[in-house]
């Protein structure tokens, strides 16, 4: 059996419930949301630690450390929730590669969940203890949490990278002809790709700080000197971080060129140009009132990175004749409609309600009172949630009754 036929045989015999291109587009799009919060969390963690260690030099560092600790705490929750969708789409159209890679490093794949829980617990302890009178030793909770989060990122990188190297699966499964079922090894790491992804956390948190200082500008109880401090720091972090990320991107492109001609792909150079453009924008326009625009300017880069990952994946698997376009399709309209309506209704309306309330509540000093429009949005969100739950359980019960009792 060839590698190509092996991957075809490992596909789900039930096929996919819709056009594979649709799932590919959803995979690329949802990964952007996931990685945005991964990068923000890592950047906020690092700034929290730095701010805590420098709090005696300037009280603004202490305030920033406390704020970024909260940002990271919320960010971990969101990155996990938003990480489910791209993970599921991977398993729909790239299931042979993803499962093979996970089995080859099964111990690490299983440890990922446990280590993520430990990291979150450590960060929560730091969040609870990060007060003015806190002793310096509590920073080790934060350092431990950040270290584990970086390790988790490395595990995800390895599982993804191994899935792009099917020609080496047998070598890893049975080195020297002896089967190794321990799953205790991380077989392949592409440091240029991993470090590039991690480096994006610097410009991400830098741009976030620019928007953060604009967001809090309407609060009379917040020192304007602190907002100026946050804005200046955000610009500096972004201005240093963007060239660093660009250098690592070029390293990754050179790495890729060893196996194929991806370095000449137009999107690769569009990525390079986008980094340079954003760098110039931040350098020239990081003034009050431009924070949201600069943060939004970073979003297209994440979209390009997500698209670039998919191009790299397709290029790696094409020599083996693997293409999602010939995946068996079994259209399942009820589940497809349920998914789309869930995305729009629950994700859009309910998620939009929470985002709106969070945004508006953070801009007032005292108790927040929702406007009539926000109140109506809340009623709509609850209604949609009840409707969705009713349809979900009714549909599930109908399937169960049909399979259990009808011929």
PDB file of N, CA and C in Angstrom, residues 40-41 43-52 55 59-76 123 126-132 205 208-209 212-213 215-216 219 221-223 226-227 229-230 233 362:
ATOM      1  N   UNK A  40      -3.225  37.228  21.587  1.00  0.00           N
ATOM      2  CA  UNK A  40      -3.510  38.249  22.599  1.00  0.00           C
ATOM      3  C   UNK A  40      -3.222  37.712  24.000  1.00  0.00           C
ATOM      4  N   UNK A  41      -3.592  36.468  24.252  1.00  0.00           N
ATOM      5  CA  UNK A  41      -3.363  35.878  25.575  1.00  0.00           C
ATOM      6  C   UNK A  41      -1.874  35.776  25.879  1.00  0.00           C
ATOM      7  N   UNK A  43       0.592  37.488  24.572  1.00  0.00           N
ATOM      8  CA  UNK A  43       1.147  38.829  24.737  1.00  0.00           C
ATOM      9  C   UNK A  43       0.744  39.442  26.061  1.00  0.00           C
ATOM     10  N   UNK A  44      -0.525  39.270  26.451  1.00  0.00           N
ATOM     11  CA  UNK A  44      -1.001  39.821  27.719  1.00  0.00           C
ATOM     12  C   UNK A  44      -0.304  39.138  28.903  1.00  0.00           C
ATOM     13  N   UNK A  45      -0.082  37.837  28.798  1.00  0.00           N
ATOM     14  CA  UNK A  45       0.644  37.120  29.862  1.00  0.00           C
ATOM     15  C   UNK A  45       2.044  37.714  30.030  1.00  0.00           C
ATOM     16  N   UNK A  46       2.746  37.882  28.934  1.00  0.00           N
ATOM     17  CA  UNK A  46       4.112  38.408  29.009  1.00  0.00           C
ATOM     18  C   UNK A  46       4.122  39.820  29.588  1.00  0.00           C
ATOM     19  N   UNK A  47       3.190  40.668  29.153  1.00  0.00           N
ATOM     20  CA  UNK A  47       3.145  42.040  29.675  1.00  0.00           C
ATOM     21  C   UNK A  47       2.758  42.059  31.150  1.00  0.00           C
ATOM     22  N   UNK A  48       1.888  41.153  31.570  1.00  0.00           N
ATOM     23  CA  UNK A  48       1.517  41.077  32.985  1.00  0.00           C
ATOM     24  C   UNK A  48       2.736  40.789  33.849  1.00  0.00           C
ATOM     25  N   UNK A  49       3.546  39.854  33.374  1.00  0.00           N
ATOM     26  CA  UNK A  49       4.744  39.475  34.140  1.00  0.00           C
ATOM     27  C   UNK A  49       5.734  40.634  34.182  1.00  0.00           C
ATOM     28  N   UNK A  50       5.971  41.236  33.029  1.00  0.00           N
ATOM     29  CA  UNK A  50       6.908  42.368  32.977  1.00  0.00           C
ATOM     30  C   UNK A  50       6.396  43.514  33.846  1.00  0.00           C
ATOM     31  N   UNK A  51       5.093  43.807  33.734  1.00  0.00           N
ATOM     32  CA  UNK A  51       4.516  44.889  34.533  1.00  0.00           C
ATOM     33  C   UNK A  51       4.629  44.620  36.020  1.00  0.00           C
ATOM     34  N   UNK A  52       4.426  43.370  36.398  1.00  0.00           N
ATOM     35  CA  UNK A  52       4.520  43.022  37.819  1.00  0.00           C
ATOM     36  C   UNK A  52       5.945  43.225  38.328  1.00  0.00           C
ATOM     37  N   UNK A  55       6.731  47.081  38.628  1.00  0.00           N
ATOM     38  CA  UNK A  55       5.707  47.909  39.283  1.00  0.00           C
ATOM     39  C   UNK A  55       6.294  48.921  40.260  1.00  0.00           C
ATOM     40  N   UNK A  59       4.052  53.315  38.953  1.00  0.00           N
ATOM     41  CA  UNK A  59       2.750  52.699  39.300  1.00  0.00           C
ATOM     42  C   UNK A  59       1.918  52.309  38.079  1.00  0.00           C
ATOM     43  N   UNK A  60       2.191  52.920  36.927  1.00  0.00           N
ATOM     44  CA  UNK A  60       1.447  52.538  35.716  1.00  0.00           C
ATOM     45  C   UNK A  60       1.708  51.080  35.351  1.00  0.00           C
ATOM     46  N   UNK A  61       2.899  50.602  35.643  1.00  0.00           N
ATOM     47  CA  UNK A  61       3.205  49.191  35.358  1.00  0.00           C
ATOM     48  C   UNK A  61       2.311  48.275  36.190  1.00  0.00           C
ATOM     49  N   UNK A  62       2.082  48.658  37.457  1.00  0.00           N
ATOM     50  CA  UNK A  62       1.227  47.831  38.326  1.00  0.00           C
ATOM     51  C   UNK A  62      -0.196  47.788  37.779  1.00  0.00           C
ATOM     52  N   UNK A  63      -0.708  48.941  37.346  1.00  0.00           N
ATOM     53  CA  UNK A  63      -2.063  48.986  36.780  1.00  0.00           C
ATOM     54  C   UNK A  63      -2.142  48.148  35.501  1.00  0.00           C
ATOM     55  N   UNK A  64      -1.119  48.299  34.675  1.00  0.00           N
ATOM     56  CA  UNK A  64      -1.102  47.536  33.419  1.00  0.00           C
ATOM     57  C   UNK A  64      -1.025  46.040  33.686  1.00  0.00           C
ATOM     58  N   UNK A  65      -0.202  45.655  34.667  1.00  0.00           N
ATOM     59  CA  UNK A  65      -0.076  44.233  34.992  1.00  0.00           C
ATOM     60  C   UNK A  65      -1.416  43.658  35.421  1.00  0.00           C
ATOM     61  N   UNK A  66      -2.121  44.408  36.261  1.00  0.00           N
ATOM     62  CA  UNK A  66      -3.426  43.934  36.725  1.00  0.00           C
ATOM     63  C   UNK A  66      -4.418  43.811  35.557  1.00  0.00           C
ATOM     64  N   UNK A  67      -4.439  44.816  34.688  1.00  0.00           N
ATOM     65  CA  UNK A  67      -5.368  44.784  33.551  1.00  0.00           C
ATOM     66  C   UNK A  67      -5.039  43.646  32.590  1.00  0.00           C
ATOM     67  N   UNK A  68      -3.763  43.484  32.279  1.00  0.00           N
ATOM     68  CA  UNK A  68      -3.378  42.428  31.339  1.00  0.00           C
ATOM     69  C   UNK A  68      -3.586  41.033  31.927  1.00  0.00           C
ATOM     70  N   UNK A  69      -3.507  40.939  33.257  1.00  0.00           N
ATOM     71  CA  UNK A  69      -3.810  39.649  33.900  1.00  0.00           C
ATOM     72  C   UNK A  69      -5.266  39.272  33.636  1.00  0.00           C
ATOM     73  N   UNK A  70      -6.154  40.263  33.733  1.00  0.00           N
ATOM     74  CA  UNK A  70      -7.573  39.995  33.450  1.00  0.00           C
ATOM     75  C   UNK A  70      -7.779  39.672  31.972  1.00  0.00           C
ATOM     76  N   UNK A  71      -7.098  40.417  31.106  1.00  0.00           N
ATOM     77  CA  UNK A  71      -7.226  40.161  29.666  1.00  0.00           C
ATOM     78  C   UNK A  71      -6.803  38.727  29.338  1.00  0.00           C
ATOM     79  N   UNK A  72      -5.683  38.300  29.920  1.00  0.00           N
ATOM     80  CA  UNK A  72      -5.198  36.942  29.649  1.00  0.00           C
ATOM     81  C   UNK A  72      -6.162  35.892  30.191  1.00  0.00           C
ATOM     82  N   UNK A  73      -6.727  36.171  31.354  1.00  0.00           N
ATOM     83  CA  UNK A  73      -7.672  35.209  31.957  1.00  0.00           C
ATOM     84  C   UNK A  73      -8.879  34.994  31.023  1.00  0.00           C
ATOM     85  N   UNK A  74      -9.423  36.085  30.531  1.00  0.00           N
ATOM     86  CA  UNK A  74     -10.564  35.976  29.607  1.00  0.00           C
ATOM     87  C   UNK A  74     -10.115  35.397  28.261  1.00  0.00           C
ATOM     88  N   UNK A  75      -8.902  35.790  27.846  1.00  0.00           N
ATOM     89  CA  UNK A  75      -8.383  35.332  26.558  1.00  0.00           C
ATOM     90  C   UNK A  75      -8.248  33.818  26.491  1.00  0.00           C
ATOM     91  N   UNK A  76      -7.811  33.202  27.600  1.00  0.00           N
ATOM     92  CA  UNK A  76      -7.670  31.736  27.604  1.00  0.00           C
ATOM     93  C   UNK A  76      -9.030  31.082  27.365  1.00  0.00           C
ATOM     94  N   UNK A 123      -2.586  30.546  36.273  1.00  0.00           N
ATOM     95  CA  UNK A 123      -2.850  31.939  35.929  1.00  0.00           C
ATOM     96  C   UNK A 123      -3.946  32.531  36.809  1.00  0.00           C
ATOM     97  N   UNK A 126      -2.436  33.592  40.022  1.00  0.00           N
ATOM     98  CA  UNK A 126      -1.733  34.870  39.836  1.00  0.00           C
ATOM     99  C   UNK A 126      -2.741  36.022  39.747  1.00  0.00           C
ATOM    100  N   UNK A 127      -3.832  35.798  39.049  1.00  0.00           N
ATOM    101  CA  UNK A 127      -4.881  36.819  38.916  1.00  0.00           C
ATOM    102  C   UNK A 127      -5.438  37.198  40.292  1.00  0.00           C
ATOM    103  N   UNK A 128      -5.662  36.195  41.131  1.00  0.00           N
ATOM    104  CA  UNK A 128      -6.245  36.461  42.450  1.00  0.00           C
ATOM    105  C   UNK A 128      -5.253  37.148  43.392  1.00  0.00           C
ATOM    106  N   UNK A 129      -3.980  36.875  43.212  1.00  0.00           N
ATOM    107  CA  UNK A 129      -2.965  37.399  44.138  1.00  0.00           C
ATOM    108  C   UNK A 129      -2.280  38.659  43.642  1.00  0.00           C
ATOM    109  N   UNK A 130      -2.519  39.042  42.397  1.00  0.00           N
ATOM    110  CA  UNK A 130      -1.802  40.180  41.828  1.00  0.00           C
ATOM    111  C   UNK A 130      -2.383  41.498  42.355  1.00  0.00           C
ATOM    112  N   UNK A 131      -2.049  41.800  43.612  1.00  0.00           N
ATOM    113  CA  UNK A 131      -2.501  43.023  44.274  1.00  0.00           C
ATOM    114  C   UNK A 131      -1.283  43.870  44.619  1.00  0.00           C
ATOM    115  N   UNK A 132      -1.563  45.085  45.119  1.00  0.00           N
ATOM    116  CA  UNK A 132      -0.470  46.005  45.440  1.00  0.00           C
ATOM    117  C   UNK A 132       0.500  45.422  46.453  1.00  0.00           C
ATOM    118  N   UNK A 205      -0.495  42.201  20.942  1.00  0.00           N
ATOM    119  CA  UNK A 205      -0.781  42.904  22.204  1.00  0.00           C
ATOM    120  C   UNK A 205      -0.435  44.386  22.083  1.00  0.00           C
ATOM    121  N   UNK A 208      -3.408  45.858  20.454  1.00  0.00           N
ATOM    122  CA  UNK A 208      -4.488  45.832  21.446  1.00  0.00           C
ATOM    123  C   UNK A 208      -4.354  47.001  22.425  1.00  0.00           C
ATOM    124  N   UNK A 209      -3.134  47.293  22.859  1.00  0.00           N
ATOM    125  CA  UNK A 209      -2.932  48.398  23.796  1.00  0.00           C
ATOM    126  C   UNK A 209      -3.303  49.743  23.181  1.00  0.00           C
ATOM    127  N   UNK A 212      -6.951  49.759  23.368  1.00  0.00           N
ATOM    128  CA  UNK A 212      -7.292  49.772  24.803  1.00  0.00           C
ATOM    129  C   UNK A 212      -7.237  51.193  25.357  1.00  0.00           C
ATOM    130  N   UNK A 213      -6.224  51.963  24.979  1.00  0.00           N
ATOM    131  CA  UNK A 213      -6.094  53.332  25.486  1.00  0.00           C
ATOM    132  C   UNK A 213      -7.204  54.226  24.917  1.00  0.00           C
ATOM    133  N   UNK A 215     -10.180  53.036  24.043  1.00  0.00           N
ATOM    134  CA  UNK A 215     -11.419  52.509  24.633  1.00  0.00           C
ATOM    135  C   UNK A 215     -11.700  53.134  26.003  1.00  0.00           C
ATOM    136  N   UNK A 216     -10.653  53.298  26.796  1.00  0.00           N
ATOM    137  CA  UNK A 216     -10.828  53.818  28.155  1.00  0.00           C
ATOM    138  C   UNK A 216     -10.756  55.343  28.217  1.00  0.00           C
ATOM    139  N   UNK A 219     -13.441  57.284  30.143  1.00  0.00           N
ATOM    140  CA  UNK A 219     -13.575  57.070  31.599  1.00  0.00           C
ATOM    141  C   UNK A 219     -12.892  58.197  32.357  1.00  0.00           C
ATOM    142  N   UNK A 221     -12.565  58.391  35.522  1.00  0.00           N
ATOM    143  CA  UNK A 221     -11.861  57.902  36.718  1.00  0.00           C
ATOM    144  C   UNK A 221     -10.511  57.279  36.389  1.00  0.00           C
ATOM    145  N   UNK A 222     -10.139  57.253  35.138  1.00  0.00           N
ATOM    146  CA  UNK A 222      -8.858  56.653  34.762  1.00  0.00           C
ATOM    147  C   UNK A 222      -7.860  57.744  34.399  1.00  0.00           C
ATOM    148  N   UNK A 223      -6.707  57.664  35.011  1.00  0.00           N
ATOM    149  CA  UNK A 223      -5.645  58.656  34.826  1.00  0.00           C
ATOM    150  C   UNK A 223      -5.237  58.748  33.348  1.00  0.00           C
ATOM    151  N   UNK A 226      -1.911  57.318  32.560  1.00  0.00           N
ATOM    152  CA  UNK A 226      -1.840  55.854  32.365  1.00  0.00           C
ATOM    153  C   UNK A 226      -2.209  55.484  30.927  1.00  0.00           C
ATOM    154  N   UNK A 227      -3.222  56.153  30.379  1.00  0.00           N
ATOM    155  CA  UNK A 227      -3.621  55.852  29.000  1.00  0.00           C
ATOM    156  C   UNK A 227      -2.509  56.223  28.021  1.00  0.00           C
ATOM    157  N   UNK A 229       0.639  56.251  28.783  1.00  0.00           N
ATOM    158  CA  UNK A 229       1.661  55.218  29.013  1.00  0.00           C
ATOM    159  C   UNK A 229       1.336  53.944  28.223  1.00  0.00           C
ATOM    160  N   UNK A 230       0.065  53.524  28.289  1.00  0.00           N
ATOM    161  CA  UNK A 230      -0.347  52.299  27.587  1.00  0.00           C
ATOM    162  C   UNK A 230      -0.210  52.469  26.072  1.00  0.00           C
ATOM    163  N   UNK A 233       3.510  52.496  25.122  1.00  0.00           N
ATOM    164  CA  UNK A 233       4.058  51.139  25.239  1.00  0.00           C
ATOM    165  C   UNK A 233       3.549  50.249  24.100  1.00  0.00           C
ATOM    166  N   UNK A 362     -17.775  48.411  30.094  1.00  0.00           N
ATOM    167  CA  UNK A 362     -16.403  48.799  30.423  1.00  0.00           C
ATOM    168  C   UNK A 362     -16.128  50.280  30.230  1.00  0.00           C
TER     169      UNK A 362
END
